PDB file of C-alpha atoms in Angstrom:
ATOM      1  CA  UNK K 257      75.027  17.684  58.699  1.00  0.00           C
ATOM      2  CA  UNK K 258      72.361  17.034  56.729  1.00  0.00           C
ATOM      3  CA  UNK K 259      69.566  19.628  56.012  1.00  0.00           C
ATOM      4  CA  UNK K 260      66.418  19.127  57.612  1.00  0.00           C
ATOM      5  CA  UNK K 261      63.356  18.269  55.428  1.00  0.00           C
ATOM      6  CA  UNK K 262      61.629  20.830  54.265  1.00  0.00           C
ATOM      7  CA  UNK K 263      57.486  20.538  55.804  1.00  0.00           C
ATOM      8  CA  UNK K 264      55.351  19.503  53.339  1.00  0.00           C
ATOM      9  CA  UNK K 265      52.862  22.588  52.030  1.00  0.00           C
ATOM     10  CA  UNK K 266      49.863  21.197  50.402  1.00  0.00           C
ATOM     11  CA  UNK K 267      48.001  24.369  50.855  1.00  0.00           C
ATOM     12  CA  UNK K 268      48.969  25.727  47.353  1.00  0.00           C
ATOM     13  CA  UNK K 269      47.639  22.689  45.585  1.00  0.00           C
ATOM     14  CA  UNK K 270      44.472  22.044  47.655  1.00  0.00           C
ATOM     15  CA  UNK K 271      44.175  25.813  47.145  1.00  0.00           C
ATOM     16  CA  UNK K 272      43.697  25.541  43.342  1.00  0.00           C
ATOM     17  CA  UNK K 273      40.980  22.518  43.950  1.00  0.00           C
ATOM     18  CA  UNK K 274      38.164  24.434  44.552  1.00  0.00           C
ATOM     19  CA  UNK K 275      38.704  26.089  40.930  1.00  0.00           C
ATOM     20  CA  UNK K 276      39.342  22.653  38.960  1.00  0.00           C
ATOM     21  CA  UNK K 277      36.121  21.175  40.444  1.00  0.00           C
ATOM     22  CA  UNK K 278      33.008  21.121  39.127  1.00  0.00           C
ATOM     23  CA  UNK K 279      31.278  22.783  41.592  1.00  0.00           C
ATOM     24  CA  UNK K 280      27.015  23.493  41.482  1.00  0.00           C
ATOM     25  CA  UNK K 281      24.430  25.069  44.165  1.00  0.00           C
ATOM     26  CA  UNK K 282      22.179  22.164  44.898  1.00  0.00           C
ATOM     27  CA  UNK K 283      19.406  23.690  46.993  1.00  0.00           C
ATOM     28  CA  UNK K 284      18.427  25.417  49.867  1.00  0.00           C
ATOM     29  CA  UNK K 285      17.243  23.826  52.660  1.00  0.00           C
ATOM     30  CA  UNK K 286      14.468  25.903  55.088  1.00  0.00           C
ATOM     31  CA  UNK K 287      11.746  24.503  57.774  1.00  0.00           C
ATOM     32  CA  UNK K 288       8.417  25.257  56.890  1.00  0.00           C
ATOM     33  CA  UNK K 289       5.366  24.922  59.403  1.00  0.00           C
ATOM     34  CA  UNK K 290       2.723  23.267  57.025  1.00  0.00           C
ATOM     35  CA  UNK K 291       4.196  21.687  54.411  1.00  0.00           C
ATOM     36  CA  UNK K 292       1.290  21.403  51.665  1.00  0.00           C
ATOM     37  CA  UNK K 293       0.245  25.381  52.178  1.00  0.00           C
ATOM     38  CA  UNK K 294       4.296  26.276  51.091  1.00  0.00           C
ATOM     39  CA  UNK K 295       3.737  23.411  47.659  1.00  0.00           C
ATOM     40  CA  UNK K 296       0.394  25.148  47.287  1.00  0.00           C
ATOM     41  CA  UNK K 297       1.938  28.457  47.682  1.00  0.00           C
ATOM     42  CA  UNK K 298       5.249  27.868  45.449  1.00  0.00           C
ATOM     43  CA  UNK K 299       3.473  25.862  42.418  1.00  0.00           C
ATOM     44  CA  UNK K 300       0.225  28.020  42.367  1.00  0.00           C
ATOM     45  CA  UNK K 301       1.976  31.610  42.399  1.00  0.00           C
ATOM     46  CA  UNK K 302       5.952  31.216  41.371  1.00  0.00           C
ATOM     47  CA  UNK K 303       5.145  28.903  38.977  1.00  0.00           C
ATOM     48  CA  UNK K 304       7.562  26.024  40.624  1.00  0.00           C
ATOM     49  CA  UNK K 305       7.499  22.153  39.836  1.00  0.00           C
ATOM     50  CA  UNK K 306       7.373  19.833  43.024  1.00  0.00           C
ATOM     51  CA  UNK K 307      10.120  18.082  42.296  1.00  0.00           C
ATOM     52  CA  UNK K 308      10.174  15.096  44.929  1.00  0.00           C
ATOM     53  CA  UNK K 309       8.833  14.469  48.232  1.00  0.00           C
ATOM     54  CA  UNK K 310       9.572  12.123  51.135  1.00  0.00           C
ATOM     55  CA  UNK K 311       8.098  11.740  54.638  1.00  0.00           C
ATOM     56  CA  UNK K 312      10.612   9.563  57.018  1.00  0.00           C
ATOM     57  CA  UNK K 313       7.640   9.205  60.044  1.00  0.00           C
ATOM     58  CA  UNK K 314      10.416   7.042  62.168  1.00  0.00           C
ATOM     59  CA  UNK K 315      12.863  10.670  62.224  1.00  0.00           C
ATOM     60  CA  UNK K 316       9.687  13.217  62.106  1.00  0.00           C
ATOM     61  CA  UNK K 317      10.042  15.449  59.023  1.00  0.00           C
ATOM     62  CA  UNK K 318       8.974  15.246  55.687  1.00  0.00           C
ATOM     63  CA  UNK K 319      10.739  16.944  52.951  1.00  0.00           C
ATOM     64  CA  UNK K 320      10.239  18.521  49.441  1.00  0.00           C
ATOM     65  CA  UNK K 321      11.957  19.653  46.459  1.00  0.00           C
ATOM     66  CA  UNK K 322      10.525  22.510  44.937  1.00  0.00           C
ATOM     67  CA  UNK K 323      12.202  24.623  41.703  1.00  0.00           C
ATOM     68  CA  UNK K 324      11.985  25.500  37.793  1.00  0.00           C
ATOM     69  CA  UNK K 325      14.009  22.512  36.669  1.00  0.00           C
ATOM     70  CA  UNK K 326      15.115  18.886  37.331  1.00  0.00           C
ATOM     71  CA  UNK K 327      17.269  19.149  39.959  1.00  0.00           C
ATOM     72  CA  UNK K 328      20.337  16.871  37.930  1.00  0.00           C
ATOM     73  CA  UNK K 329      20.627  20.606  35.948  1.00  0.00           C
ATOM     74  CA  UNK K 330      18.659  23.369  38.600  1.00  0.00           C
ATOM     75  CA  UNK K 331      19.199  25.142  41.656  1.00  0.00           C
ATOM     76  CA  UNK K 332      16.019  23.919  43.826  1.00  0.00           C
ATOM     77  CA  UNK K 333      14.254  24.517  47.660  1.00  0.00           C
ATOM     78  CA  UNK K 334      14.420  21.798  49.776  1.00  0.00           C
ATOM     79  CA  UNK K 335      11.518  22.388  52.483  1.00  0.00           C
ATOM     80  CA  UNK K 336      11.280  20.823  55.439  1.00  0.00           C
ATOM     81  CA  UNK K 337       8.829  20.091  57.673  1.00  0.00           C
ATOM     82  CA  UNK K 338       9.328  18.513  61.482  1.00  0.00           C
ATOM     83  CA  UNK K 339       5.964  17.068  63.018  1.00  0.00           C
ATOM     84  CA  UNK K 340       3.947  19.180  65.575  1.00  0.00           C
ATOM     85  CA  UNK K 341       6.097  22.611  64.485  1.00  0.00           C
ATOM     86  CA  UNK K 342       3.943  25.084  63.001  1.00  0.00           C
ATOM     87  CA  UNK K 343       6.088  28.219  63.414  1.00  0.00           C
ATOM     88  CA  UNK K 344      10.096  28.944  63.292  1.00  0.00           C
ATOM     89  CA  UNK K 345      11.762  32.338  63.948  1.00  0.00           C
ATOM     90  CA  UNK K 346      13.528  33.260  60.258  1.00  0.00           C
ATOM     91  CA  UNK K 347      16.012  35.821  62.387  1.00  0.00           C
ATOM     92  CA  UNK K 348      17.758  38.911  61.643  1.00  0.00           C
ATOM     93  CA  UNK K 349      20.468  37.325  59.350  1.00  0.00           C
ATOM     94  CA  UNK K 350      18.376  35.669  56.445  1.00  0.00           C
ATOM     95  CA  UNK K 351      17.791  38.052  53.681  1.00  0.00           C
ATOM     96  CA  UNK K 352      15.567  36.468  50.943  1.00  0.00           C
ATOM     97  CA  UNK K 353      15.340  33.848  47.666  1.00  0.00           C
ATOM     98  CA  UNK K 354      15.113  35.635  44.525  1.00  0.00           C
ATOM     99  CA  UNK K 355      13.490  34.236  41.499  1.00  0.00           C
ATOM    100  CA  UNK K 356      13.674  36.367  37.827  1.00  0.00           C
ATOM    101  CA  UNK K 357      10.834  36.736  35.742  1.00  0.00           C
ATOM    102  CA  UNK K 358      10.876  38.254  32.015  1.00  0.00           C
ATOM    103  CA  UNK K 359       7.458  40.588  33.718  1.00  0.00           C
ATOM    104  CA  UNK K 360       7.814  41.271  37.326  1.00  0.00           C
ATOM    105  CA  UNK K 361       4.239  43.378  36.903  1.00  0.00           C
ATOM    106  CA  UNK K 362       1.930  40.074  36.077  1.00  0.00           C
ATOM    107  CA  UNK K 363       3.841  37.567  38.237  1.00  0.00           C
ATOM    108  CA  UNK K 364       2.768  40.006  41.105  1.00  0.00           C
ATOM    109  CA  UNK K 365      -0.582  40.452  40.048  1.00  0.00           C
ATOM    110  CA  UNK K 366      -0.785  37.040  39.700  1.00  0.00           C
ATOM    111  CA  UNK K 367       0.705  36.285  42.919  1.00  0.00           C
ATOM    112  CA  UNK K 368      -2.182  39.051  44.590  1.00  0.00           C
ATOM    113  CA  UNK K 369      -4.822  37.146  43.031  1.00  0.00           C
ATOM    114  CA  UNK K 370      -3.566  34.005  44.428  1.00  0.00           C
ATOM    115  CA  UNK K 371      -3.661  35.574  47.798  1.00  0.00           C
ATOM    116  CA  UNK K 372       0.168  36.522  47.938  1.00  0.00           C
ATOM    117  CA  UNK K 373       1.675  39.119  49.922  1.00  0.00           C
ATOM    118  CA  UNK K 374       3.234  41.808  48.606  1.00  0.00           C
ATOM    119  CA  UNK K 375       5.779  43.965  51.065  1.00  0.00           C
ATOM    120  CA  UNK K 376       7.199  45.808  48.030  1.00  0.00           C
ATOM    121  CA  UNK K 377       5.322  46.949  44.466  1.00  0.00           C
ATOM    122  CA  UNK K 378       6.710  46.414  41.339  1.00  0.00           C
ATOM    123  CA  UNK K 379       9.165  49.316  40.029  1.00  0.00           C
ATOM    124  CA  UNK K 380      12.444  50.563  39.523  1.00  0.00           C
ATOM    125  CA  UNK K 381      15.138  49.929  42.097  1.00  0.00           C
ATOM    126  CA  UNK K 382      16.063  53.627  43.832  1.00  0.00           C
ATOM    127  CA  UNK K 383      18.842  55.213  41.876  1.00  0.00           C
ATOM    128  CA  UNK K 384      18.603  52.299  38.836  1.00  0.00           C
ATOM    129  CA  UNK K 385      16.413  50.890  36.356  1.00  0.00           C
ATOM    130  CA  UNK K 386      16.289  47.298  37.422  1.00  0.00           C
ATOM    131  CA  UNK K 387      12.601  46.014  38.090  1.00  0.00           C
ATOM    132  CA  UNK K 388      12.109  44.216  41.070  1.00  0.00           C
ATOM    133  CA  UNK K 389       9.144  43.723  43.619  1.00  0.00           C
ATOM    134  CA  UNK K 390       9.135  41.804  46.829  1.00  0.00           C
ATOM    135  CA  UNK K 391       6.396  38.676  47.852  1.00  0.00           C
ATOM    136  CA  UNK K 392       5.855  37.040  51.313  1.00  0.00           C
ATOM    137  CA  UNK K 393       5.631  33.342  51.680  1.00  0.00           C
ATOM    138  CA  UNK K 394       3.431  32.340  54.240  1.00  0.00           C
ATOM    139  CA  UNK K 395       6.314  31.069  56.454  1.00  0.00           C
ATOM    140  CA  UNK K 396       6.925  34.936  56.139  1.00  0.00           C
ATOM    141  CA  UNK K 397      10.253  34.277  53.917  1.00  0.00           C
ATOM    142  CA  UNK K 398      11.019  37.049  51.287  1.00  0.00           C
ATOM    143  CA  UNK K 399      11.540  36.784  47.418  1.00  0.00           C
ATOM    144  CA  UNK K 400      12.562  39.383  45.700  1.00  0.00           C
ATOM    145  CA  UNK K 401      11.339  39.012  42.021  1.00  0.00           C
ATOM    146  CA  UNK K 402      13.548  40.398  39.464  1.00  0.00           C
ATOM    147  CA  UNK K 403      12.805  41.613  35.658  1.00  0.00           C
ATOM    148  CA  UNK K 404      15.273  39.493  33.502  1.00  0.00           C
ATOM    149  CA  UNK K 405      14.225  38.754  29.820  1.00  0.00           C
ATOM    150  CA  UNK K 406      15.452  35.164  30.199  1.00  0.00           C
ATOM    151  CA  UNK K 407      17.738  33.231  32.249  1.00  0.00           C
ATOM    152  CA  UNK K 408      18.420  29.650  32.413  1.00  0.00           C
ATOM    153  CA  UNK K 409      18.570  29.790  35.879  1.00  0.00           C
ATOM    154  CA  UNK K 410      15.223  31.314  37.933  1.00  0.00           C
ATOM    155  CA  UNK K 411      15.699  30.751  41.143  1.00  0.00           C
ATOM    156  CA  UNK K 412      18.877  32.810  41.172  1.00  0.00           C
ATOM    157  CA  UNK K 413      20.008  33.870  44.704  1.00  0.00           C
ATOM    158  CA  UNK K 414      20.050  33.773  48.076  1.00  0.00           C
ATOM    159  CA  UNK K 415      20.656  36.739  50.228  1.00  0.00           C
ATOM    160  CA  UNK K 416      22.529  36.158  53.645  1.00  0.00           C
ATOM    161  CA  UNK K 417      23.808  39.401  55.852  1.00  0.00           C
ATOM    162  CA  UNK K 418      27.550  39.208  56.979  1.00  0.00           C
ATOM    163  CA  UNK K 419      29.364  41.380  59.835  1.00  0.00           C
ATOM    164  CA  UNK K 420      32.657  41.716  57.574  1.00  0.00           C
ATOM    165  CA  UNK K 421      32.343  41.344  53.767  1.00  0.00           C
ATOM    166  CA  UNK K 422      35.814  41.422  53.002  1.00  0.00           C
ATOM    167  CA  UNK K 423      36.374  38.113  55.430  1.00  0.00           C
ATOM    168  CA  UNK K 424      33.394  36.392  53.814  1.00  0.00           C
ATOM    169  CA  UNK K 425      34.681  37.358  50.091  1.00  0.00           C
ATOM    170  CA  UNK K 426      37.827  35.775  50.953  1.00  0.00           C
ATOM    171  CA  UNK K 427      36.277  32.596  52.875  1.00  0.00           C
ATOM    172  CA  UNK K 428      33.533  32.181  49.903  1.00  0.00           C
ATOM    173  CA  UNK K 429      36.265  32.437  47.248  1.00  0.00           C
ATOM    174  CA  UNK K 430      38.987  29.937  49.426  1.00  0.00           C
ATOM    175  CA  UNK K 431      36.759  27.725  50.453  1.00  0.00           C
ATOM    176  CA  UNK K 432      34.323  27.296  47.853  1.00  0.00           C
ATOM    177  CA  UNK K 433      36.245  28.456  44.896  1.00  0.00           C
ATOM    178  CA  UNK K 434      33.862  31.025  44.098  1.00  0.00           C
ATOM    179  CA  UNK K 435      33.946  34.533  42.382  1.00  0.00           C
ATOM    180  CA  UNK K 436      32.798  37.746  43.206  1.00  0.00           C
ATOM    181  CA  UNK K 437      30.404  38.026  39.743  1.00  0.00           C
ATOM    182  CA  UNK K 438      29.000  41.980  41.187  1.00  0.00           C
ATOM    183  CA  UNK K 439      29.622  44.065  44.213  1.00  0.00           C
ATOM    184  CA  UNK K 440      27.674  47.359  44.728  1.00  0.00           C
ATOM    185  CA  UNK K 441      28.416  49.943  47.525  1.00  0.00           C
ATOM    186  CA  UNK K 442      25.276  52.063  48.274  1.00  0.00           C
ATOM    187  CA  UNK K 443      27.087  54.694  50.874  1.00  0.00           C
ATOM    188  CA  UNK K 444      23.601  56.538  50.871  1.00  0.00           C
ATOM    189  CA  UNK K 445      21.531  53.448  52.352  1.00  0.00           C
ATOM    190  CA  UNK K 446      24.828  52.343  54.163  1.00  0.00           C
ATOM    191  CA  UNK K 447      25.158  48.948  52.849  1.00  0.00           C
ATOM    192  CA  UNK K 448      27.369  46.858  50.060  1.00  0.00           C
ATOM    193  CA  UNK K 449      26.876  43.564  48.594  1.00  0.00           C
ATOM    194  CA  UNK K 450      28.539  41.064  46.746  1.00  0.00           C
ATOM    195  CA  UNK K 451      27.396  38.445  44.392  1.00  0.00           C
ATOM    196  CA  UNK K 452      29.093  35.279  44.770  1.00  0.00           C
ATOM    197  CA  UNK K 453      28.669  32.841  42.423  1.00  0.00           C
ATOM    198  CA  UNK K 454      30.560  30.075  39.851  1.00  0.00           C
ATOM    199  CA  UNK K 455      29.268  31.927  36.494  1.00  0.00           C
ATOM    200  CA  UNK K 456      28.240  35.519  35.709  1.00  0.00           C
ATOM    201  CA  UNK K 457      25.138  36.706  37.771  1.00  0.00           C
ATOM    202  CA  UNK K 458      22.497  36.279  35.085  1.00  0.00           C
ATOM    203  CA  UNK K 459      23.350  32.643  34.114  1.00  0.00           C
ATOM    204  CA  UNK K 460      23.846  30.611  37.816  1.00  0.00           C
ATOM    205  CA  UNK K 461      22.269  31.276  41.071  1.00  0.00           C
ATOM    206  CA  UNK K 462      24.368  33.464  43.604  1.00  0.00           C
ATOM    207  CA  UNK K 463      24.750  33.728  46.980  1.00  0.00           C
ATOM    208  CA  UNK K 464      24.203  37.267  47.406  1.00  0.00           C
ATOM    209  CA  UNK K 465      26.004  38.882  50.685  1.00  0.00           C
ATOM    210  CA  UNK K 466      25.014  41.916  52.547  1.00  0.00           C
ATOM    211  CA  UNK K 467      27.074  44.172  54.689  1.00  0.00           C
ATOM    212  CA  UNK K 468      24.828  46.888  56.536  1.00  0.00           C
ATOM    213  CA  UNK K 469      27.406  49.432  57.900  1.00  0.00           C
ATOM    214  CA  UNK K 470      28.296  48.955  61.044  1.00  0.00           C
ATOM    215  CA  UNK K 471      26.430  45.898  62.128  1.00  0.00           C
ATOM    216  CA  UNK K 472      28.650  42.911  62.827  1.00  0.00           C
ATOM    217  CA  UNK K 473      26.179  40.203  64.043  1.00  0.00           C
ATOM    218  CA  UNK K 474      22.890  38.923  63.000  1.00  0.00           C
ATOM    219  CA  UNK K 475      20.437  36.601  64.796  1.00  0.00           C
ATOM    220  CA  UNK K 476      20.312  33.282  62.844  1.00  0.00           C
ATOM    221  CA  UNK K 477      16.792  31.646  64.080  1.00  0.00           C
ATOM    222  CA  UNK K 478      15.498  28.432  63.577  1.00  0.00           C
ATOM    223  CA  UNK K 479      14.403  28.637  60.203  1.00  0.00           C
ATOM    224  CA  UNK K 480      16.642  28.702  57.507  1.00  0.00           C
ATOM    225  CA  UNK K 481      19.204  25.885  57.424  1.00  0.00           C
ATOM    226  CA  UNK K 482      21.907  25.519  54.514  1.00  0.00           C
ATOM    227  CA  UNK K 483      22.851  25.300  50.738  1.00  0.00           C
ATOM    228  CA  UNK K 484      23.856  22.432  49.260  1.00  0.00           C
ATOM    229  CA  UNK K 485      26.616  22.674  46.622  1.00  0.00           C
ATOM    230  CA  UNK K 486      27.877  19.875  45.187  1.00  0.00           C
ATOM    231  CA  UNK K 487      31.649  18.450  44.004  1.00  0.00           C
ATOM    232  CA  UNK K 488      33.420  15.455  43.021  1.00  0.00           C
ATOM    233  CA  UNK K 489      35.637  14.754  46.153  1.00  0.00           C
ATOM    234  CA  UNK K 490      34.337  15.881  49.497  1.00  0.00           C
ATOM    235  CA  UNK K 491      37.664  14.688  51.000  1.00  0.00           C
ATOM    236  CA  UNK K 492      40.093  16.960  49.179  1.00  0.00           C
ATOM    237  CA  UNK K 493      37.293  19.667  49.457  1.00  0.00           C
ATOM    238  CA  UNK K 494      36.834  19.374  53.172  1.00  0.00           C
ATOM    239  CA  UNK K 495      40.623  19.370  53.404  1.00  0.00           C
ATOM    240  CA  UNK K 496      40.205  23.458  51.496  1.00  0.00           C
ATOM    241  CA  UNK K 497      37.890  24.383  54.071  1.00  0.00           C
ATOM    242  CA  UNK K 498      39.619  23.554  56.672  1.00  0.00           C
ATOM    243  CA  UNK K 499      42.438  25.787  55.533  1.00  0.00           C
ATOM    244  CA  UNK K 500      40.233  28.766  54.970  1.00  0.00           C
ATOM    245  CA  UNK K 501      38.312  27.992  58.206  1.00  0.00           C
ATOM    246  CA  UNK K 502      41.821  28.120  60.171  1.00  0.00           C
ATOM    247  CA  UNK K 503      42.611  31.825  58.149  1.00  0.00           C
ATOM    248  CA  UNK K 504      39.438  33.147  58.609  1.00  0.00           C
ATOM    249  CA  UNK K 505      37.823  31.337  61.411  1.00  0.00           C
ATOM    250  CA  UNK K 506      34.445  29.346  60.722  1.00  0.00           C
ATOM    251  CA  UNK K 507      33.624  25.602  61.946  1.00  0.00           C
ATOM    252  CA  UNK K 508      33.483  22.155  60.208  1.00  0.00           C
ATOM    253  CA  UNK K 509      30.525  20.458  61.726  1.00  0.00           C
ATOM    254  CA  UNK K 510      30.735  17.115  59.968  1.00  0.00           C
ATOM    255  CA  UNK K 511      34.109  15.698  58.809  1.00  0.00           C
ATOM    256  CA  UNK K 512      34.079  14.052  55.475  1.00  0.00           C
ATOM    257  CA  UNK K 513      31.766  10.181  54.729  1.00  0.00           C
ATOM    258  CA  UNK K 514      28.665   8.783  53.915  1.00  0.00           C
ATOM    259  CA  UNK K 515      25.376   9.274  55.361  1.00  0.00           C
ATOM    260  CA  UNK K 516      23.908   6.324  56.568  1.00  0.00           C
ATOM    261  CA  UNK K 517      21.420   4.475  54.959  1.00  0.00           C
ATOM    262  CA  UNK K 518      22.336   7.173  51.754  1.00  0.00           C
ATOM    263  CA  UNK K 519      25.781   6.283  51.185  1.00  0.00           C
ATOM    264  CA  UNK K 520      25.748  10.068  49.847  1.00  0.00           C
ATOM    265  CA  UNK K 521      29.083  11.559  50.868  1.00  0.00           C
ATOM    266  CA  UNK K 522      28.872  15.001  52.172  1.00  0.00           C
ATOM    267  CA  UNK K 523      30.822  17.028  54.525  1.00  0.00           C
ATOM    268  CA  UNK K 524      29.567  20.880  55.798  1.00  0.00           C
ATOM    269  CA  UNK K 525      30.812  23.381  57.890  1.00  0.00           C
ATOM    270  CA  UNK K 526      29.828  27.409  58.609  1.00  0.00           C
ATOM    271  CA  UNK K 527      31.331  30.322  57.833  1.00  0.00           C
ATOM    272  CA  UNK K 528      33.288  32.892  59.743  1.00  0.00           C
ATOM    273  CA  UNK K 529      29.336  34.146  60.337  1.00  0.00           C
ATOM    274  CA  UNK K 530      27.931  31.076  61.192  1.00  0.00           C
ATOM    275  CA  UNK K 531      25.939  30.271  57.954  1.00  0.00           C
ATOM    276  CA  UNK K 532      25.950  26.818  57.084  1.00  0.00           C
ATOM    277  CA  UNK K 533      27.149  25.102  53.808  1.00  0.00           C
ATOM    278  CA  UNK K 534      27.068  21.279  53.062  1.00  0.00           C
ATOM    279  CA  UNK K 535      29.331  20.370  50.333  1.00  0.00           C
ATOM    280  CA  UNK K 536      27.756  16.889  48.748  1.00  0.00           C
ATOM    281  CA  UNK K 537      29.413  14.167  46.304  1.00  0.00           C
ATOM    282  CA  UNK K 538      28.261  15.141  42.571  1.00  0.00           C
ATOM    283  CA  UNK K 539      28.033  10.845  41.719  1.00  0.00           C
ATOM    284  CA  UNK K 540      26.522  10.233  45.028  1.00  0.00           C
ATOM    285  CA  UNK K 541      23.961  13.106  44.499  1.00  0.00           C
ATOM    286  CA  UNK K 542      22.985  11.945  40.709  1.00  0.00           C
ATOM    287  CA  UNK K 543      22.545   8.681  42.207  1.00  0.00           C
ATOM    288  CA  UNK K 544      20.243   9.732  45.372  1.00  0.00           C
ATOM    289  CA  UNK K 545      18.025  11.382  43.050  1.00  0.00           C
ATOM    290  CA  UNK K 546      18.007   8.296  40.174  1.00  0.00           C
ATOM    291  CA  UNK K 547      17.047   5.934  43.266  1.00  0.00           C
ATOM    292  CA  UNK K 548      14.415   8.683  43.968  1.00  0.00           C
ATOM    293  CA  UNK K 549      12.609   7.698  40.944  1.00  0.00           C
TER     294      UNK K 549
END
């Protein structure tokens, strides 16, 4: 009799793709309620460079790219803004941006002379030495600004709050191929984080995610959106995902292909906490933003 075939397990192999890729955070994409006020805001007191900016009048929204770099090398903000909405509800979930700054001290002054909202002064974190204040947008989204002497990489994380940080680890390192770069357990404010990220903390941007203890679900809003993180074959990485999603739960909310009228290949999907990722072509990408030009 002969022996029955054994079922073919890709899993293994796909598993190891996310690590082989090159893999980049893109932006972050947020609404905004008057587009010019957040440029104003962004360029005049963080010191960002508007990047690019579209309006598409026959969808609705306009669009900018915001950030300390080109965005062929940078993590950037993508803001958007939808005609006739002036307001969005940011939610319990969202955390904050964080951009580093070799003197926390005069970027905030700065920032107050400007206008700028301040929730949190300048000084030493509670039980550390790191310097870090925290600034108001007028959408009412946070940044923490952090003391760093220099970093190739300012705009350098974004804070989401998960119900089980052990099940987003996992998802975050299966289905993105990233690594966990810091975690911190602070049992006497009752929360941990971990840094996720593709390179050590202090040279990338990180996704930064929070577990307060004993709270399992966050409101989302309307606000925030997604990152965008790019790699060279959206099939093969949608294929990863899907195996993490079906370990750890999650969604994919567009299967892999072009955008129309882009031809930028993309796929996305959200987590087991509903957070939203969009994984985009790396060629395609380089290619949207040369025809940008």
């Amino acid at each position: 009799m002969a022996e029955a075939s054994a079922p073919a397990v890709p899993s293994t192999e796909l598993l190891e793709w996310p690590k082989k890729d090159k893999r980049r955070m893109l932006h972050a994409v947020y609404r905004v309620g008057d587009l010019e006020r957040t440029i104003k805001f962004y360029t005049e007191c963080f010191g960002m460079k508007l990047l690019r900016q579209r309006d598409i009048p026959e969808e609705k929204y306009s669009n900018a790219f915001l950030g300390f770099g080109p965005e062929e090398s940078h993590f950037v903000v993508e803001l958007t803004y939808n005609y006739g909405v002036d307001k969005y509800d940011i939610g319990t979930g969202f955390g904050h941006f964080a951009i580093a700054t070799p003197d926390v001290y005069k970027l905030v002054e700065e920032i107050k002379a400007k206008g700028g909202t301040v929730t949190r002064e300048p000084g030493p974190v509670k039980g550390g030495s790191s310097v870090i204040a925290f600034v108001k947008d007028p959408d009412g989204y946070l940044f923490e600004i952090i003391q760093r002497e220099s970093t190739p990489e300012p705009l350098c994380q974004v804070m989401l709050r998960v119900g089980d940080l052990e099940r987003a680890i996992k998802f975050y390192e299966k289905a993105l191929g990233m690594q966990v770069v810091k975690k911190v357990d602070r049992p006497e404010h009752k929360y941990t984080i971990a840094m996720m990220g593709y390179a050590p903390e202090k040279e990338t941007t990180v996704i930064e995610l929070t577990y307060n203890y004993g709270v399992t679900e966050y409101t989302k809003g309307n606000a925030y959106a997604q990152i965008a993180i790019g790699t060279d074959d959206v099939y093969k990485s949608a294929k990863v995902v899907n195996l993490a999603i079906q370990e750890l739960g999650g969604k994919i909310t567009r299967q892999p292909g072009s955008i129309p009228g882009l031809n930028t290949k993309i796929t996305s999907f959200l987590d087991p906490d509903g957070w939203k990722t969009v994984l985009v072509d790396n060629k395609d990408f380089l290619k949207e933003l040369e025809s940008s030009k």
